[in-house]
mmCIF file of C-alpha atoms in Angstrom:
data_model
loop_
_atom_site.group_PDB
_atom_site.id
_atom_site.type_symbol
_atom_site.label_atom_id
_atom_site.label_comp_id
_atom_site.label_asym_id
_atom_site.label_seq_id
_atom_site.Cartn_x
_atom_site.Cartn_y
_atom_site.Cartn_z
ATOM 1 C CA UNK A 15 86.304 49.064 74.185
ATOM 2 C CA UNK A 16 83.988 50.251 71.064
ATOM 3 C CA UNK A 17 82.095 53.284 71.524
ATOM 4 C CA UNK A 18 78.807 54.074 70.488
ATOM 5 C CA UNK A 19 80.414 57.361 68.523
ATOM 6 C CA UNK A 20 82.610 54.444 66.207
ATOM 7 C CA UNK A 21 81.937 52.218 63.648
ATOM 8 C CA UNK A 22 84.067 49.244 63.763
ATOM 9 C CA UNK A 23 85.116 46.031 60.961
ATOM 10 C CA UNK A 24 87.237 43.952 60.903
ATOM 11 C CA UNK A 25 87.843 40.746 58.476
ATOM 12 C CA UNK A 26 90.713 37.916 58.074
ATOM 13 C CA UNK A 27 91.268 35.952 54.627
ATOM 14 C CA UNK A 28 93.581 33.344 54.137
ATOM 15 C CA UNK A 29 96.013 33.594 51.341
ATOM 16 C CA UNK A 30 99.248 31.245 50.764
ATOM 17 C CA UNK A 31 100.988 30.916 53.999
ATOM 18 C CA UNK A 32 99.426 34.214 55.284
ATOM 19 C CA UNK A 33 96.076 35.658 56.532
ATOM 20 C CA UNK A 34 94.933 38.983 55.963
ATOM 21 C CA UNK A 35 93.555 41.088 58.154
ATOM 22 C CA UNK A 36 91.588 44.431 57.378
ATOM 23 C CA UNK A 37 90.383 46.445 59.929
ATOM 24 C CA UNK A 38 89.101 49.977 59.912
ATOM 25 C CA UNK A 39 87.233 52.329 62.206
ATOM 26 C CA UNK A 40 85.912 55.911 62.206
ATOM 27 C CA UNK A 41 87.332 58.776 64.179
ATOM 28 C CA UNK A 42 84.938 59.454 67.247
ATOM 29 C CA UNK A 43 82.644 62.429 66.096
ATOM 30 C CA UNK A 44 83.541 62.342 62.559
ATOM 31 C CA UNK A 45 80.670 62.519 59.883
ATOM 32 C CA UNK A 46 82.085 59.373 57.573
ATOM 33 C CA UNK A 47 85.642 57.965 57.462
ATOM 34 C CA UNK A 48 88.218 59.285 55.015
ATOM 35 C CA UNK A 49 90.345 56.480 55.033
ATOM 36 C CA UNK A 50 90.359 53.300 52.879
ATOM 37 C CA UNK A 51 92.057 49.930 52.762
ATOM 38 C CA UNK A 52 92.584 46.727 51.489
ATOM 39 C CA UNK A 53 94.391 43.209 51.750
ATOM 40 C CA UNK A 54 94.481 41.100 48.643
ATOM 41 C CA UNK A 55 95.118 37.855 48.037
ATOM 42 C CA UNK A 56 96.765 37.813 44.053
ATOM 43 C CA UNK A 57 98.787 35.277 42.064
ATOM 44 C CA UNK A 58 96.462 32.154 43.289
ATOM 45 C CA UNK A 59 97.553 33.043 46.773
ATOM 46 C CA UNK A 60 101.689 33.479 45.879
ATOM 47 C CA UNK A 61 101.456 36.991 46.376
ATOM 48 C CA UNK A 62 99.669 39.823 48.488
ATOM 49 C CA UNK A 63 98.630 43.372 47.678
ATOM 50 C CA UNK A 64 98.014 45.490 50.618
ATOM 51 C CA UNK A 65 97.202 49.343 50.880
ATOM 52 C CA UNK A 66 95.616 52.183 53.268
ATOM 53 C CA UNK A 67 94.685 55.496 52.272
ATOM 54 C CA UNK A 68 94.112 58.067 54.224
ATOM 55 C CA UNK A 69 91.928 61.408 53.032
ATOM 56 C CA UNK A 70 93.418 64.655 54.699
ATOM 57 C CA UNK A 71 89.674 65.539 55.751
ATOM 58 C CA UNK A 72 89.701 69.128 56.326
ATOM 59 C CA UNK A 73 87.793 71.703 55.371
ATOM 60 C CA UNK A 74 90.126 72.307 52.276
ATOM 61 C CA UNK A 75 90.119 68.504 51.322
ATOM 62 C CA UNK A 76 86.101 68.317 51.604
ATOM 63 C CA UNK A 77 86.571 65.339 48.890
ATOM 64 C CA UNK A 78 89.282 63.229 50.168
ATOM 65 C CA UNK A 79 87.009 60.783 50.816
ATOM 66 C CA UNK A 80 86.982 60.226 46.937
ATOM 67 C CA UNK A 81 90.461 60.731 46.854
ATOM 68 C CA UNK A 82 91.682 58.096 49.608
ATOM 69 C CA UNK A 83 89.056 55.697 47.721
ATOM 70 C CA UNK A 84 90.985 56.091 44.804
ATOM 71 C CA UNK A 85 94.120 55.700 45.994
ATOM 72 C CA UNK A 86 93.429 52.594 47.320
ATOM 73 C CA UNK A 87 91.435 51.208 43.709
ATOM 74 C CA UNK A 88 94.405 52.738 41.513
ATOM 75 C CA UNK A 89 97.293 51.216 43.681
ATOM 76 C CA UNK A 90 95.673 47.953 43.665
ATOM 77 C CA UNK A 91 94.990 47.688 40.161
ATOM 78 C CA UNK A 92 98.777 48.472 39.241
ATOM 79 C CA UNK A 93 100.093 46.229 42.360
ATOM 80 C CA UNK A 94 97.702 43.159 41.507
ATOM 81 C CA UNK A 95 99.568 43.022 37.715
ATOM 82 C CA UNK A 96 103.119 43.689 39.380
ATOM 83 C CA UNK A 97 102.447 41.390 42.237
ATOM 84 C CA UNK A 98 101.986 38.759 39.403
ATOM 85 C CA UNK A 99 105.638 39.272 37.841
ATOM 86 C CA UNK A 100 106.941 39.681 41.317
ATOM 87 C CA UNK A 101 105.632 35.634 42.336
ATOM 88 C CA UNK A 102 106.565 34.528 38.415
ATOM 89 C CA UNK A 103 110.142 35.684 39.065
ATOM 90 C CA UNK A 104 110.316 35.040 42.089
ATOM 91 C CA UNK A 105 113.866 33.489 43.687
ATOM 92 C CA UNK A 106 115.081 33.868 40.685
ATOM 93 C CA UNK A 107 117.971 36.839 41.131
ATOM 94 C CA UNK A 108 118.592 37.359 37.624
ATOM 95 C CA UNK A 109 115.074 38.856 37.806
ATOM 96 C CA UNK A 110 115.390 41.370 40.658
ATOM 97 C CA UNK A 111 117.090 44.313 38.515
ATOM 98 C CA UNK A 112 113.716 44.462 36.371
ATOM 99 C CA UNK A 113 111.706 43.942 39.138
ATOM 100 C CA UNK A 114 113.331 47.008 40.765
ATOM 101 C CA UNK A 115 113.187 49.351 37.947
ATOM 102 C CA UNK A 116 109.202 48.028 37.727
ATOM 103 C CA UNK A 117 108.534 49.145 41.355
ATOM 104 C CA UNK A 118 110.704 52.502 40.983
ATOM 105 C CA UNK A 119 107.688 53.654 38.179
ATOM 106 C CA UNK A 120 104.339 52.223 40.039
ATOM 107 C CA UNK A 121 104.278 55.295 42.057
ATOM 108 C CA UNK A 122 104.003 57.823 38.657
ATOM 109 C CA UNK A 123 101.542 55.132 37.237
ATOM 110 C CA UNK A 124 99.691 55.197 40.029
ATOM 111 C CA UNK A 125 99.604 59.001 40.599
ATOM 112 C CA UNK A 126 98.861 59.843 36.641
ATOM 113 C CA UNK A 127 96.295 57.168 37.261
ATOM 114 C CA UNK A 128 94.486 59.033 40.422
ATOM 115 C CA UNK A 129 95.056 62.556 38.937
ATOM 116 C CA UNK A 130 93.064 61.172 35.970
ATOM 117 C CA UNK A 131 90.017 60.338 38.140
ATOM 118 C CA UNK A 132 90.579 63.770 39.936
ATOM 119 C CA UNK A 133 90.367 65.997 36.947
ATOM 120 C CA UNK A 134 87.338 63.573 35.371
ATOM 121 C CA UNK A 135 84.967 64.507 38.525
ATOM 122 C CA UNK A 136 86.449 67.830 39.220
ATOM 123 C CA UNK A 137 85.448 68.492 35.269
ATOM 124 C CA UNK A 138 81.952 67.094 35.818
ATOM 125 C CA UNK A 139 81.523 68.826 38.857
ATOM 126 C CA UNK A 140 83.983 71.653 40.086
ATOM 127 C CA UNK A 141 85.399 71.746 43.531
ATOM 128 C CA UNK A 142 85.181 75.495 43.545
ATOM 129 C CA UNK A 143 81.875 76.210 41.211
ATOM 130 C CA UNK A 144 82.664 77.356 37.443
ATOM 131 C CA UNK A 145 85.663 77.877 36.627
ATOM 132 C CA UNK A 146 86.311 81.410 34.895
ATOM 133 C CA UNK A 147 87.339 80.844 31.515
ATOM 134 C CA UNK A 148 88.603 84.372 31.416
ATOM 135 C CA UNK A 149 91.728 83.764 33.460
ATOM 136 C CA UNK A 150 94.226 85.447 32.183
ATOM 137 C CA UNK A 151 92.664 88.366 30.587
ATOM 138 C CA UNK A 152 90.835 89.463 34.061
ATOM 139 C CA UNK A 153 94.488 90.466 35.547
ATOM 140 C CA UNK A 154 96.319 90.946 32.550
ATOM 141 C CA UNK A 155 94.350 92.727 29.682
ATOM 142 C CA UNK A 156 95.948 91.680 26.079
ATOM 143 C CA UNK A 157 96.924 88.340 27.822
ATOM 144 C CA UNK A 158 95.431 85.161 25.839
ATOM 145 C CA UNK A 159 92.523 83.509 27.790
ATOM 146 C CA UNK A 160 93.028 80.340 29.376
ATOM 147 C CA UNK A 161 90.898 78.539 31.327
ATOM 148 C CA UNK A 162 91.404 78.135 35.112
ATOM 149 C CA UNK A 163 93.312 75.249 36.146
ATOM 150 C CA UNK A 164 91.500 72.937 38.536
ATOM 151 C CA UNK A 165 92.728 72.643 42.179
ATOM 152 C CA UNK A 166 92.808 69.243 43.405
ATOM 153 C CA UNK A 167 93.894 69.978 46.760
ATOM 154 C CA UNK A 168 90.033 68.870 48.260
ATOM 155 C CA UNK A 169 90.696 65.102 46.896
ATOM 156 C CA UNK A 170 93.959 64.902 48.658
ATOM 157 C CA UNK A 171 95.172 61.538 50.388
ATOM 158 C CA UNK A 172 98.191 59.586 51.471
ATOM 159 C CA UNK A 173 99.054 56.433 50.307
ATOM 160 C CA UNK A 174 100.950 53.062 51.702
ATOM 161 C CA UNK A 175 100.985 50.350 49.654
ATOM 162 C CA UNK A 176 103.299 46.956 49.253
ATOM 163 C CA UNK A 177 103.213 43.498 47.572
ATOM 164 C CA UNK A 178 104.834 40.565 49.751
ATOM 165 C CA UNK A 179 105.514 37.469 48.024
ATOM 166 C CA UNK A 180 107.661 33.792 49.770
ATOM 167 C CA UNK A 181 110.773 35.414 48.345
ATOM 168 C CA UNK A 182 110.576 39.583 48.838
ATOM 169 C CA UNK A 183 108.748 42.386 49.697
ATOM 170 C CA UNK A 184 107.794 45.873 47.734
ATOM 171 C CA UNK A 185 106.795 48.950 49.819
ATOM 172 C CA UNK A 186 105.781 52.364 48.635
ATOM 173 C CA UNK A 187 104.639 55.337 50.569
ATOM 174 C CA UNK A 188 103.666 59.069 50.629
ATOM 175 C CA UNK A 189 102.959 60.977 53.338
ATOM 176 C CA UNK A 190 102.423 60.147 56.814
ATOM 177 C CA UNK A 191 101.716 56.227 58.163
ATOM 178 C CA UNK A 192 103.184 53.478 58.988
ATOM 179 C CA UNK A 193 104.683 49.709 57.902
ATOM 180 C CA UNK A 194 105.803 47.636 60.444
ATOM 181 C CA UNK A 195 107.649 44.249 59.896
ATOM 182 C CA UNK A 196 107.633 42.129 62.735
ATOM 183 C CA UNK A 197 110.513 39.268 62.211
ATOM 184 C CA UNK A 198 110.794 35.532 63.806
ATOM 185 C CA UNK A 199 112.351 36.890 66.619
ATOM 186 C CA UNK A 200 109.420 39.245 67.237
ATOM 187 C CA UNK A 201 111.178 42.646 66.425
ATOM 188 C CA UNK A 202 110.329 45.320 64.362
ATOM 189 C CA UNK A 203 110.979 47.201 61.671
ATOM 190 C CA UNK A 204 109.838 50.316 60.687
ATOM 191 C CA UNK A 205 111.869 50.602 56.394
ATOM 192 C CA UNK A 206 109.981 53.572 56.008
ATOM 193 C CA UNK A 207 110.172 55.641 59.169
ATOM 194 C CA UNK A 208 111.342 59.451 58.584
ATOM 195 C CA UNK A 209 111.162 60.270 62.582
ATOM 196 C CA UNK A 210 107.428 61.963 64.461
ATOM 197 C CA UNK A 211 106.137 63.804 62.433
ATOM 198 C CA UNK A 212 106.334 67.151 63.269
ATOM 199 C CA UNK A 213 102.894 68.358 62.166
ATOM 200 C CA UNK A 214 99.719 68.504 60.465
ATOM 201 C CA UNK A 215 100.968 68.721 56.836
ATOM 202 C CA UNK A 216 101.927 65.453 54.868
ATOM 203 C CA UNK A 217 102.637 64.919 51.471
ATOM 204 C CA UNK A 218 99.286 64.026 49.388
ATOM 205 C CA UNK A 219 98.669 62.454 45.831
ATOM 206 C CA UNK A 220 97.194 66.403 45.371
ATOM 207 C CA UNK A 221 100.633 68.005 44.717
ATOM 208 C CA UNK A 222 102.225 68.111 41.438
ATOM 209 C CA UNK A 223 104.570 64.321 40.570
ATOM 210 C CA UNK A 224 103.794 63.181 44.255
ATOM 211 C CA UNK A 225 105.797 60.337 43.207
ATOM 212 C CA UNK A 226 108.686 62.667 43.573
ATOM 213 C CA UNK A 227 108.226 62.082 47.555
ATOM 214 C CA UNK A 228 106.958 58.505 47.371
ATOM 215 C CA UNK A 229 109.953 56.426 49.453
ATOM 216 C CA UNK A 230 109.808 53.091 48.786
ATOM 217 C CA UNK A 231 111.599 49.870 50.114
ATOM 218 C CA UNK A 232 112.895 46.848 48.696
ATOM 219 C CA UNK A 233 113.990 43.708 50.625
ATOM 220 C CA UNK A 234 114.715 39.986 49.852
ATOM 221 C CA UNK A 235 114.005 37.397 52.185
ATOM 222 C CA UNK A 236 117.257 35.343 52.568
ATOM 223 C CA UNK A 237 116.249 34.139 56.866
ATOM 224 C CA UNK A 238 112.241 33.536 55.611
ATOM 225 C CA UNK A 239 109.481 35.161 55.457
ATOM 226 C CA UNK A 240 108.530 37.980 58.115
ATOM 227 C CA UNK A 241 105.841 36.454 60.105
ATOM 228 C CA UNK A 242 103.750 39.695 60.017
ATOM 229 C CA UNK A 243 103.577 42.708 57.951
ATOM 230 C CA UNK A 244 101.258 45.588 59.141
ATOM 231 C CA UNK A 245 100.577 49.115 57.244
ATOM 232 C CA UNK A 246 98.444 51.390 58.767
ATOM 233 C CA UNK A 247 96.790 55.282 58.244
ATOM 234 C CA UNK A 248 98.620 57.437 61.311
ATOM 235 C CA UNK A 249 95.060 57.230 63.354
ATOM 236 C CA UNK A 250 96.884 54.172 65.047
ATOM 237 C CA UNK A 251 100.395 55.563 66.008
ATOM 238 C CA UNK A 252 99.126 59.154 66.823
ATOM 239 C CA UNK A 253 96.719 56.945 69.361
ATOM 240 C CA UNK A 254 100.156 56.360 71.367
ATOM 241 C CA UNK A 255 102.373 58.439 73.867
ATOM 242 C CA UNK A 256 105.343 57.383 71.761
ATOM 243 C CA UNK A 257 106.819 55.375 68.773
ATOM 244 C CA UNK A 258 107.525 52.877 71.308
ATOM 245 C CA UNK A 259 104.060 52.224 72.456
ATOM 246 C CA UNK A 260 102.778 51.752 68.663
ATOM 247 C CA UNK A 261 105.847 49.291 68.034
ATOM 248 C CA UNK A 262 104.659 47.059 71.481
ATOM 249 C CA UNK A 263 101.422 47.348 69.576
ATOM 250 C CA UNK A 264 102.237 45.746 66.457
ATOM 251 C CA UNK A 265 104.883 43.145 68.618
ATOM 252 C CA UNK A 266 101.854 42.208 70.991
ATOM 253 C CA UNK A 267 99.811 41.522 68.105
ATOM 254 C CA UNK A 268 102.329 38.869 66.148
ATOM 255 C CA UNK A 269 102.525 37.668 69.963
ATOM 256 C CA UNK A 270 98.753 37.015 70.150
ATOM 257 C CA UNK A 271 98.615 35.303 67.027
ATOM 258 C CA UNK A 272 101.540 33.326 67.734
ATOM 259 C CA UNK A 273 99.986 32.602 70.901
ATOM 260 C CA UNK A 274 95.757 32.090 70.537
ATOM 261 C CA UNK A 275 95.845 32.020 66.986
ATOM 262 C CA UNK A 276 94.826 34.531 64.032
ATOM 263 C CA UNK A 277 91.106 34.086 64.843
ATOM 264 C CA UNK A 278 91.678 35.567 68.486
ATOM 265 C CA UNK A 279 93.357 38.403 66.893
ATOM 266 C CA UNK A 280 90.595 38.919 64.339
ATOM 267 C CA UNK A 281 87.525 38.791 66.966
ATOM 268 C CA UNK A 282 90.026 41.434 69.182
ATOM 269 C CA UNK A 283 91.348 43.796 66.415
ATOM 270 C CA UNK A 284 87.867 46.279 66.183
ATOM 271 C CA UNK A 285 88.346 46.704 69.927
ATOM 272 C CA UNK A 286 91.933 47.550 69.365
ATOM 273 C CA UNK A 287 91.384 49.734 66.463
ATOM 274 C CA UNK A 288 88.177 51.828 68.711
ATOM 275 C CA UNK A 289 90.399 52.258 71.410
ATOM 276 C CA UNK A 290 92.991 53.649 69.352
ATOM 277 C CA UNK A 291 90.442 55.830 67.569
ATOM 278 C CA UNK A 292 89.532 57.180 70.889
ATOM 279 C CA UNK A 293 92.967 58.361 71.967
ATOM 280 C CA UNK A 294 93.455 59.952 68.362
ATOM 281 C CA UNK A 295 90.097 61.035 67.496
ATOM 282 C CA UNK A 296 91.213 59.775 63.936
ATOM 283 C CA UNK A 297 89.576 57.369 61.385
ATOM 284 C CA UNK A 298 91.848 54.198 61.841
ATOM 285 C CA UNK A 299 92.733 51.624 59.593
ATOM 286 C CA UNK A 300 95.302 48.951 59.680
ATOM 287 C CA UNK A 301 96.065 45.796 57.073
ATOM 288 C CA UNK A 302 97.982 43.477 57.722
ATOM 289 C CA UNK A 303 99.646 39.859 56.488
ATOM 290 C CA UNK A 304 100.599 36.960 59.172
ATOM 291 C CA UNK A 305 101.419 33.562 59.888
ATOM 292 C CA UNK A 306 100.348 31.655 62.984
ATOM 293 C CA UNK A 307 102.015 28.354 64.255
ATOM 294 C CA UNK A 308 100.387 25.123 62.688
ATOM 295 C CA UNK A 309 97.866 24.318 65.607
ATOM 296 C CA UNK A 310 96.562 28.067 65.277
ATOM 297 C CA UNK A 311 95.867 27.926 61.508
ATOM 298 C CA UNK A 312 92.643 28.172 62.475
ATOM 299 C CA UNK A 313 91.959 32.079 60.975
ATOM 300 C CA UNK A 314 89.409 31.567 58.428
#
């Protein structure tokens, strides 16, 4: 179903019990894509680090193409060292209160770390041109001059991220997107659903302590390990009527690996992803972690 208008790619790695897949396309008639992704393998396959990004990509966010890029580096770089703890401790309960308060400050290291790359390139080159460094005294003669402070509104982005180890999974995210578990019994599960959204406006890494609105989910796995775990930027679930239609998406994709293997789904998914970009007119990108049955182990 790929357009001429898209871009499509899509790629599957193995790692532990899972294989990744990463697929992204561009919005039809869009310039470049503002979102970003990626699906790790960490901990000599015990653990994975997955993440999407996407850049708000209007006029006022003319950068969030940087910012959803670093989004995606910065979470990744905090998650790969706390995925690590996550898959030393792992079963081990005694372990789960630090683990906890751990993943409660990822979201403020993350978001100093972003804001530092933000104000580094909006310092060597300003969003807005020169800054005055008469603000202040322009409006307010006698006042003491300070220098404008920089507005980092055009690198704004979302960001979904989560670490899923044997034993437990991590989830963090701001603004709009979705995760989607998919059990053994082939429902899902949407931890981090707050309703449609009702809008255009989401929370972005651009506002002051976005960690302050990052919600985040926790979860042990006492029946086993979810046999798929998809995040995605909201291109995908705008693409459908309802909520419904995006959750027979992700069920109908565990289904087709269950059913022709990961390999199938990999060769499929930039089809799946175009289409979807069609309906939305939105970059799409989607990241995911599954299992197939032994005689379809055949992703990489």
């Amino acid at each position: 179903m790929s357009g001429p208008e898209t871009t499509t790619e899509a790629v599957a790695t193995a790692a532990g019990p899972w294989t990744l897949l990463d697929g992204a396309v561009k919005g039809v008639a869009k310039k470049y894509s503002q979102d970003r992704g990626a699906a790790l393998s960490v901990a000599d396959g015990r653990a994975v680090v997955l993440a999407v990004a996407d850049g708000h990509g209007s006029a006022a966010h003319f950068r969030s193409d940087l910012g959803s890029r670093w989004a995606v580096e910065e979470f990744t770089a905090c998650a790969r060292t706390f995925a690590h703890e996550v898959a030393r401790v792992g079963a081990d309960a005694a372990g789960w209160p630090g683990l906890r308060a751990e993943a409660r400050g990822l979201p403020r290291q993350v978001g100093h770390r972003w804001r530092e790359r933000a104000l580094l390139h909006d310092a060597n080159s300003p969003a807005h041109g020169a800054r005055s460094r008469a603000f202040g005294t322009a409006c307010c003669p006698g006042a003491q001059a300070r220098e404008e402070p920089p507005d980092l509104a055009a690198y704004g982005s979302t960001l979904i991220g989560a670490v899923l180890t044997r034993d437990m999974v991590f989830c963090w995210q701001l603004g709009d997107g979705d995760v989607v578990f998919v059990d053994g019994d082939g429902v899902p599960h949407t931890p981090l659903s707050t309703g449609p959204d009702l809008g255009d406006e989401t929370d972005s890494l651009c506002e002051p302590e976005p960690w302050r609105k990052t919600r985040s989910h926790w979860q042990p796995f006492t029946g086993g390990v979810p046999p798929c775990l998809l995040i995605s930027t909201d291109g995908l679930s705008k693409s459908f009527a309802d909520d419904q239609g995006f959750l027979d998406f992700a069920t109908g994709l565990h289904e087709r690996v269950t059913e022709q293997g990961v390999a199938a789904v990999r060769t499929q998914l930039p089809d799946w992803l175009a289409r979807a970009a069609r309906f939305s007119g939105d970059d799409t990108t989607l990241v995911g972690a599954v299992t197939a049955p032994a005689q379809h182990s055949d992703a990489t």
